[in-house]
Coordinates of C-alpha atoms in Angstrom, one line a residue:
M759 CA 135.2 -184.9 -144.7
T760 CA 132.0 -187.0 -142.6
T761 CA 135.1 -188.3 -140.6
G762 CA 137.1 -185.0 -140.0
R763 CA 133.3 -183.1 -139.0
T764 CA 132.6 -186.1 -136.5
V765 CA 136.3 -185.5 -135.1
S766 CA 135.7 -182.0 -135.2
W767 CA 132.3 -182.0 -133.5
R768 CA 133.9 -184.6 -130.8
T769 CA 136.7 -182.0 -129.9
H770 CA 135.2 -178.6 -130.1
S771 CA 131.3 -179.9 -128.6
P772 CA 130.1 -178.1 -125.4
A773 CA 130.7 -181.5 -124.1
A774 CA 134.3 -181.9 -124.6
L775 CA 135.0 -178.2 -123.9
W776 CA 133.3 -178.8 -120.7
R777 CA 135.2 -182.5 -119.9
R778 CA 138.6 -180.8 -120.5
R779 CA 137.6 -178.0 -118.3
L780 CA 136.4 -180.9 -115.4
R781 CA 139.6 -182.9 -115.7
P782 CA 141.7 -181.5 -113.5
W783 CA 139.2 -182.1 -110.8
R784 CA 138.9 -185.7 -109.0
T785 CA 135.4 -186.9 -109.4
R786 CA 134.6 -187.1 -105.8
R787 CA 135.6 -183.6 -104.9
L788 CA 133.5 -182.7 -108.3
L789 CA 130.3 -184.3 -107.1
E790 CA 130.7 -183.0 -103.8
V791 CA 131.0 -179.1 -105.6
H792 CA 128.3 -179.7 -107.3
L793 CA 126.7 -180.5 -104.6
L794 CA 127.3 -177.7 -102.7
V795 CA 126.8 -175.4 -105.5
L796 CA 123.4 -176.9 -106.1
T797 CA 122.4 -176.7 -102.3
V798 CA 123.6 -173.1 -102.4
C799 CA 121.9 -171.9 -105.8
A800 CA 118.7 -173.3 -104.8
G801 CA 118.5 -172.1 -101.6
V802 CA 119.4 -168.3 -102.9
A803 CA 116.5 -169.1 -106.0
V804 CA 113.8 -170.2 -103.8
S805 CA 114.0 -167.5 -101.1
S806 CA 114.5 -164.4 -103.9
L807 CA 111.5 -166.0 -105.3
L808 CA 109.3 -166.5 -102.8
V809 CA 109.9 -163.2 -100.8
S810 CA 109.7 -160.9 -104.1
Y811 CA 106.5 -162.9 -105.4
R812 CA 104.5 -163.1 -102.0
Q813 CA 105.1 -158.9 -102.0
T814 CA 102.8 -158.6 -105.0
P815 CA 99.7 -160.7 -103.7
Q816 CA 100.0 -158.6 -100.4
A817 CA 100.1 -155.2 -102.3
A818 CA 97.0 -156.1 -104.1
Q819 CA 95.3 -157.2 -100.7
A820 CA 96.3 -154.0 -99.4
V821 CA 95.1 -152.0 -102.3
A822 CA 91.5 -153.9 -102.5
S823 CA 91.2 -153.8 -98.6
R824 CA 92.9 -150.1 -97.6
E825 CA 94.0 -148.1 -100.3
A826 CA 91.2 -148.2 -103.4
P827 CA 88.3 -148.2 -100.9
A828 CA 89.9 -144.9 -99.4
V829 CA 90.7 -143.3 -102.7
Q830 CA 86.8 -144.2 -103.7
G831 CA 85.4 -143.2 -100.6
L832 CA 87.1 -140.1 -100.4
A833 CA 86.1 -139.1 -104.3
A834 CA 82.6 -140.0 -103.6
T835 CA 82.3 -137.9 -100.3
R836 CA 83.6 -135.0 -102.2
L837 CA 80.8 -135.4 -105.0
A838 CA 78.3 -136.3 -102.5
V839 CA 79.1 -133.1 -100.7
L840 CA 79.1 -131.3 -104.1
R841 CA 75.3 -132.7 -105.0
A842 CA 74.5 -131.5 -101.7
D843 CA 75.1 -128.1 -102.3
W844 CA 73.8 -128.0 -105.8
E845 CA 70.8 -129.4 -104.6
A846 CA 70.2 -127.3 -101.9
R847 CA 70.6 -123.8 -103.7
V848 CA 68.4 -125.5 -107.1
L849 CA 65.6 -125.2 -104.0
V850 CA 66.4 -122.1 -103.1
N851 CA 66.7 -120.4 -106.2
R852 CA 63.3 -121.8 -107.5
G853 CA 61.2 -120.9 -104.2
L854 CA 60.7 -124.5 -103.8
A855 CA 62.6 -124.7 -100.3
D856 CA 59.1 -124.9 -98.4
V857 CA 57.2 -127.6 -100.4
A858 CA 56.5 -130.7 -98.4
G859 CA 59.3 -133.4 -99.3
S860 CA 61.4 -131.2 -101.1
G861 CA 65.2 -131.6 -99.6
E862 CA 65.1 -134.9 -99.6
T863 CA 67.7 -135.4 -102.3
Y864 CA 70.5 -132.9 -100.6
R865 CA 69.6 -134.9 -97.0
A866 CA 70.2 -137.9 -98.7
Q867 CA 73.9 -136.5 -99.8
L868 CA 75.1 -134.7 -96.7
S869 CA 73.8 -138.7 -95.5
A870 CA 76.2 -140.4 -97.7
A871 CA 79.1 -137.9 -97.4
D872 CA 79.0 -138.2 -93.7
Q873 CA 78.6 -142.5 -94.3
G874 CA 81.7 -142.4 -96.3
L875 CA 83.8 -140.6 -94.0
S876 CA 83.0 -143.1 -91.5
R877 CA 83.6 -145.9 -93.6
I878 CA 87.3 -144.5 -94.5
A879 CA 88.5 -143.8 -91.3
D880 CA 89.2 -147.4 -91.0
R881 CA 91.1 -147.8 -94.1
T882 CA 93.4 -144.6 -93.8
D883 CA 95.5 -143.6 -91.1
Q884 CA 94.8 -139.6 -92.0
D885 CA 93.4 -137.5 -89.6
L886 CA 89.6 -137.0 -90.6
G887 CA 88.5 -135.3 -87.3
T888 CA 88.7 -131.8 -89.5
V889 CA 87.4 -132.7 -92.3
N890 CA 83.8 -134.2 -90.2
G891 CA 83.7 -131.2 -88.1
L892 CA 83.5 -129.4 -91.1
L893 CA 81.0 -131.5 -92.6
A894 CA 78.5 -131.6 -89.7
S895 CA 79.0 -127.5 -89.7
Y896 CA 78.3 -127.4 -93.4
G897 CA 75.1 -129.6 -92.8
N898 CA 73.8 -127.6 -90.3
S899 CA 74.5 -124.3 -92.1
I900 CA 72.7 -125.3 -95.3
T901 CA 70.0 -127.0 -93.4
L902 CA 69.0 -124.1 -91.9
G903 CA 69.7 -122.0 -94.5
T904 CA 66.9 -124.1 -96.7
A905 CA 64.5 -125.0 -94.2
M906 CA 64.3 -122.9 -91.0
Y907 CA 65.2 -119.6 -92.6
R908 CA 63.5 -120.0 -95.7
D909 CA 61.1 -117.5 -94.5
Q910 CA 63.4 -115.3 -93.9
S911 CA 65.4 -114.0 -97.0
L912 CA 67.9 -112.3 -94.4
M913 CA 69.3 -115.0 -92.2
R914 CA 68.8 -117.4 -95.1
D915 CA 71.0 -115.6 -97.5
Q916 CA 73.3 -115.4 -94.2
K917 CA 73.5 -119.4 -93.5
L918 CA 73.6 -120.1 -97.2
A919 CA 77.2 -117.5 -97.4
E920 CA 78.1 -119.4 -94.3
A921 CA 77.6 -122.4 -95.8
D922 CA 79.5 -121.8 -99.0
S923 CA 82.2 -120.4 -97.2
L924 CA 82.5 -123.5 -95.1
L925 CA 82.7 -125.3 -98.3
T926 CA 84.6 -123.7 -100.5
R927 CA 87.0 -121.5 -98.5
S928 CA 90.8 -121.3 -99.7
R929 CA 92.6 -124.3 -98.1
V930 CA 90.5 -124.4 -94.7
G931 CA 87.3 -125.5 -96.4
L932 CA 85.6 -128.7 -96.6
V933 CA 86.7 -129.3 -100.5
P934 CA 89.8 -128.0 -100.1
R935 CA 90.5 -130.1 -97.3
L936 CA 88.9 -133.1 -99.3
D937 CA 91.3 -132.5 -102.1
Q938 CA 94.7 -132.6 -100.1
L939 CA 93.4 -135.9 -98.8
Q940 CA 92.1 -137.4 -102.2
Q941 CA 95.9 -136.0 -103.1
S942 CA 97.8 -137.9 -100.4
Q943 CA 95.7 -141.0 -100.4
T944 CA 96.2 -141.4 -104.2
R945 CA 100.0 -141.4 -103.8
R946 CA 99.9 -143.9 -101.1
A947 CA 97.9 -145.9 -103.0
A948 CA 100.2 -145.4 -106.6
A949 CA 103.0 -146.4 -104.0
T950 CA 101.3 -149.7 -102.5
A951 CA 100.5 -150.7 -106.3
T952 CA 103.9 -150.0 -107.9
M953 CA 106.7 -152.7 -107.9
G954 CA 109.5 -151.3 -106.0
W955 CA 113.4 -151.7 -107.2
W956 CA 114.0 -154.1 -104.2
Q957 CA 110.9 -156.0 -105.5
R958 CA 112.8 -156.0 -108.6
G959 CA 116.0 -156.5 -108.1
G960 CA 114.3 -160.2 -105.9
W961 CA 113.4 -161.5 -109.1
W962 CA 116.0 -160.9 -110.9
L963 CA 118.1 -162.3 -108.0
A964 CA 115.7 -165.1 -108.1
E965 CA 115.7 -165.5 -112.1
L966 CA 119.7 -165.7 -112.1
A967 CA 120.0 -168.4 -109.0
L968 CA 117.3 -170.2 -110.9
A969 CA 119.4 -170.5 -114.4
A970 CA 123.0 -171.0 -112.3
L971 CA 121.0 -174.0 -110.9
A972 CA 119.9 -175.0 -114.0
L973 CA 123.4 -175.0 -115.4
A974 CA 124.6 -176.7 -112.1
L975 CA 121.9 -179.4 -112.5
L976 CA 122.9 -180.3 -116.0
S977 CA 126.6 -180.7 -115.3
A978 CA 126.2 -182.8 -112.2
Q979 CA 124.0 -184.8 -114.7
F980 CA 127.2 -184.8 -117.3
V981 CA 129.7 -185.8 -114.3
L982 CA 127.6 -188.7 -113.1
R983 CA 127.2 -190.0 -117.2
D984 CA 130.7 -189.1 -118.2
R985 CA 132.6 -189.9 -115.3
C986 CA 130.5 -192.7 -113.1
G987 CA 128.8 -194.1 -116.3
R988 CA 125.4 -193.7 -114.6
D989 CA 121.8 -193.4 -116.3
W990 CA 119.7 -190.2 -116.2
N991 CA 119.4 -189.4 -112.2
P992 CA 115.9 -189.2 -111.8
Y993 CA 116.2 -186.4 -108.6
L994 CA 118.1 -184.3 -110.8
L995 CA 115.9 -184.7 -114.0
A996 CA 112.8 -183.8 -111.4
A997 CA 115.0 -180.9 -110.1
F998 CA 115.7 -179.9 -113.4
A999 CA 111.8 -179.5 -114.2
L1000 CA 111.2 -178.0 -111.2
T1001 CA 113.8 -175.2 -111.8
V1002 CA 112.5 -174.3 -115.0
L1003 CA 108.7 -174.2 -113.7
L1004 CA 109.6 -172.3 -111.2
A1005 CA 111.6 -169.8 -113.8
V1006 CA 108.5 -169.2 -115.9
V1007 CA 105.1 -169.9 -114.0
P1008 CA 105.6 -167.8 -111.1
L1009 CA 107.5 -164.5 -113.2
L1010 CA 104.9 -164.6 -115.6
T1011 CA 101.7 -165.0 -112.8
A1012 CA 103.4 -162.0 -110.5
F1013 CA 103.8 -159.5 -113.6
S1014 CA 100.2 -160.5 -114.9
A1015 CA 99.0 -159.5 -111.0
Q1016 CA 101.2 -156.5 -111.6
D1017 CA 99.5 -155.2 -114.8
D1018 CA 96.1 -155.5 -113.5
L1019 CA 97.4 -153.6 -110.2
D1020 CA 98.9 -150.9 -112.6
S1021 CA 95.4 -150.7 -114.5
V1022 CA 93.9 -149.7 -111.1
R1023 CA 96.3 -147.5 -110.3
A1024 CA 95.4 -145.7 -113.4
D1025 CA 91.8 -145.6 -112.5
L1026 CA 91.9 -144.8 -109.0
Q1027 CA 93.6 -141.6 -110.3
W1028 CA 91.2 -141.0 -112.9
I1029 CA 88.6 -141.4 -109.9
T1030 CA 90.3 -138.6 -108.2
E1031 CA 90.5 -136.8 -111.1
I1032 CA 87.1 -136.9 -112.3
S1033 CA 85.9 -135.9 -108.8
Q1034 CA 88.0 -133.3 -108.2
Q1035 CA 87.3 -131.7 -111.9
H1036 CA 83.6 -130.1 -110.1
S1037 CA 83.6 -127.5 -108.4
G1038 CA 79.7 -126.9 -107.8
D1039 CA 79.2 -124.8 -110.5
T1040 CA 77.2 -127.7 -112.1
D1041 CA 75.2 -131.1 -111.3
P1042 CA 77.7 -133.6 -110.7
A1043 CA 75.4 -136.7 -110.8
E1044 CA 77.3 -137.4 -114.2
A1045 CA 80.2 -137.3 -112.8
Q1046 CA 79.2 -139.5 -109.6
R1047 CA 78.0 -142.2 -112.1
A1048 CA 81.1 -142.2 -113.7
V1049 CA 82.9 -142.5 -110.6
T1050 CA 80.7 -145.6 -109.0
E1051 CA 81.0 -147.5 -112.3
R1052 CA 84.5 -147.3 -112.6
S1053 CA 85.0 -148.1 -108.6
E1054 CA 83.0 -151.4 -109.7
E1055 CA 85.4 -151.9 -112.0
V1056 CA 88.1 -151.6 -109.7
R1057 CA 86.6 -153.9 -107.4
R1058 CA 86.3 -156.8 -109.8
A1059 CA 89.9 -156.3 -111.0
L1060 CA 90.9 -156.6 -107.7
A1061 CA 88.3 -159.7 -106.8
D1062 CA 89.7 -162.6 -108.1
D1063 CA 93.5 -163.0 -106.7
T1064 CA 92.9 -167.3 -105.3
W1065 CA 94.8 -167.7 -108.6
T1066 CA 97.9 -165.9 -107.2
G1067 CA 97.5 -167.8 -104.0
R1068 CA 97.4 -171.0 -105.5
V1069 CA 101.0 -170.4 -107.4
H1070 CA 102.4 -169.3 -104.3
Q1071 CA 101.8 -172.4 -102.5
G1072 CA 103.0 -174.5 -105.8
A1073 CA 105.9 -172.4 -105.7
L1074 CA 106.2 -173.3 -102.0
I1075 CA 106.4 -176.8 -102.8
G1076 CA 107.8 -176.7 -105.5
G1077 CA 111.1 -174.5 -104.2
L1078 CA 111.5 -177.2 -101.0
L1079 CA 111.6 -180.4 -103.9
V1080 CA 114.2 -178.0 -105.5
V1081 CA 116.4 -177.7 -102.3
V1082 CA 116.0 -181.4 -101.4
L1083 CA 116.0 -183.3 -105.0
P1084 CA 119.5 -182.6 -106.2
A1085 CA 120.8 -183.3 -102.4
V1086 CA 119.2 -186.5 -102.8
G1087 CA 120.2 -187.4 -105.8
L1088 CA 124.2 -186.4 -105.4
G1089 CA 124.3 -187.4 -101.8
L1090 CA 122.9 -190.7 -102.6
R1091 CA 125.9 -191.2 -105.6
L1092 CA 128.0 -190.5 -103.2
D1093 CA 126.9 -192.1 -100.4
N1094 CA 126.7 -195.2 -102.7
D1095 CA 130.3 -194.6 -104.4
Y1096 CA 132.2 -193.0 -101.5
W1097 CA 130.8 -192.0 -98.3
R1098 CA 130.6 -195.8 -97.3
R1099 CA 134.7 -196.7 -98.3
R1100 CA 136.4 -194.8 -96.2

């Protein structure tokens, strides 16, 4: 019975099936075909892998340098303007506008809003000219209403009403325009941080090509041992080990970085929503603190990206070796056994 099982295994084992499959091919032609297949698979796999992998660090860099600061800055600007309006009206309602030293808080908030828009201008392609103009006009009106005309109730009320109109008028006021900018910038940040279908397709192509490369390496090693009586080829073994590493490490690294980007995208959406929940009816100081804390979390999440760069460098070196090693291994064997004998 044991002998029968052994015979059955030798007849129906994967090696036996593959040997019968390759039997019609001459050894030299078989090795040359393997060399061609290995070269093509390695080239496709490495190029697809490097292109797909590189897109994730590039997206993270774009989000960190442009998209996230713009979203955070617009949220901070909106809340600073509302905080300035809140503080100024509290002074007027409590009759504290003429007290020495009063008004520092709302002036500081207006200054913060102006500085925020200046920083955002370098990180967005959106036109901020109208918003800057509205902020300047609003600041002038609210200052006149709280400081210069504090003893003239009619003029004070007129300037305060003018400031409120500049701030909240439907579609053309400062806050509605900031809302439009926020929504547009948040959508842009989300699109940048999201892995697109082309990138996912590149990963599928890379992984399939790496799988084909691994099978071709095993097949080439099988042919060398079965047809040529050679021992394990060190070049093919090294290429196989690198193929496995390239199929696993960059993929895990890229998708871990993508998870961080997805978390950042959710945080930026939260920041935008929190800032837009306040319309000036309540003190937005608490919302400012929440936005600041969440913005710090976003900065920390985007700060540590050196490991993705190192993996990319390793993938580049490993990819070059995966292309070169099989060509050297099979090329030397073909040259020694066949090409020199012409």
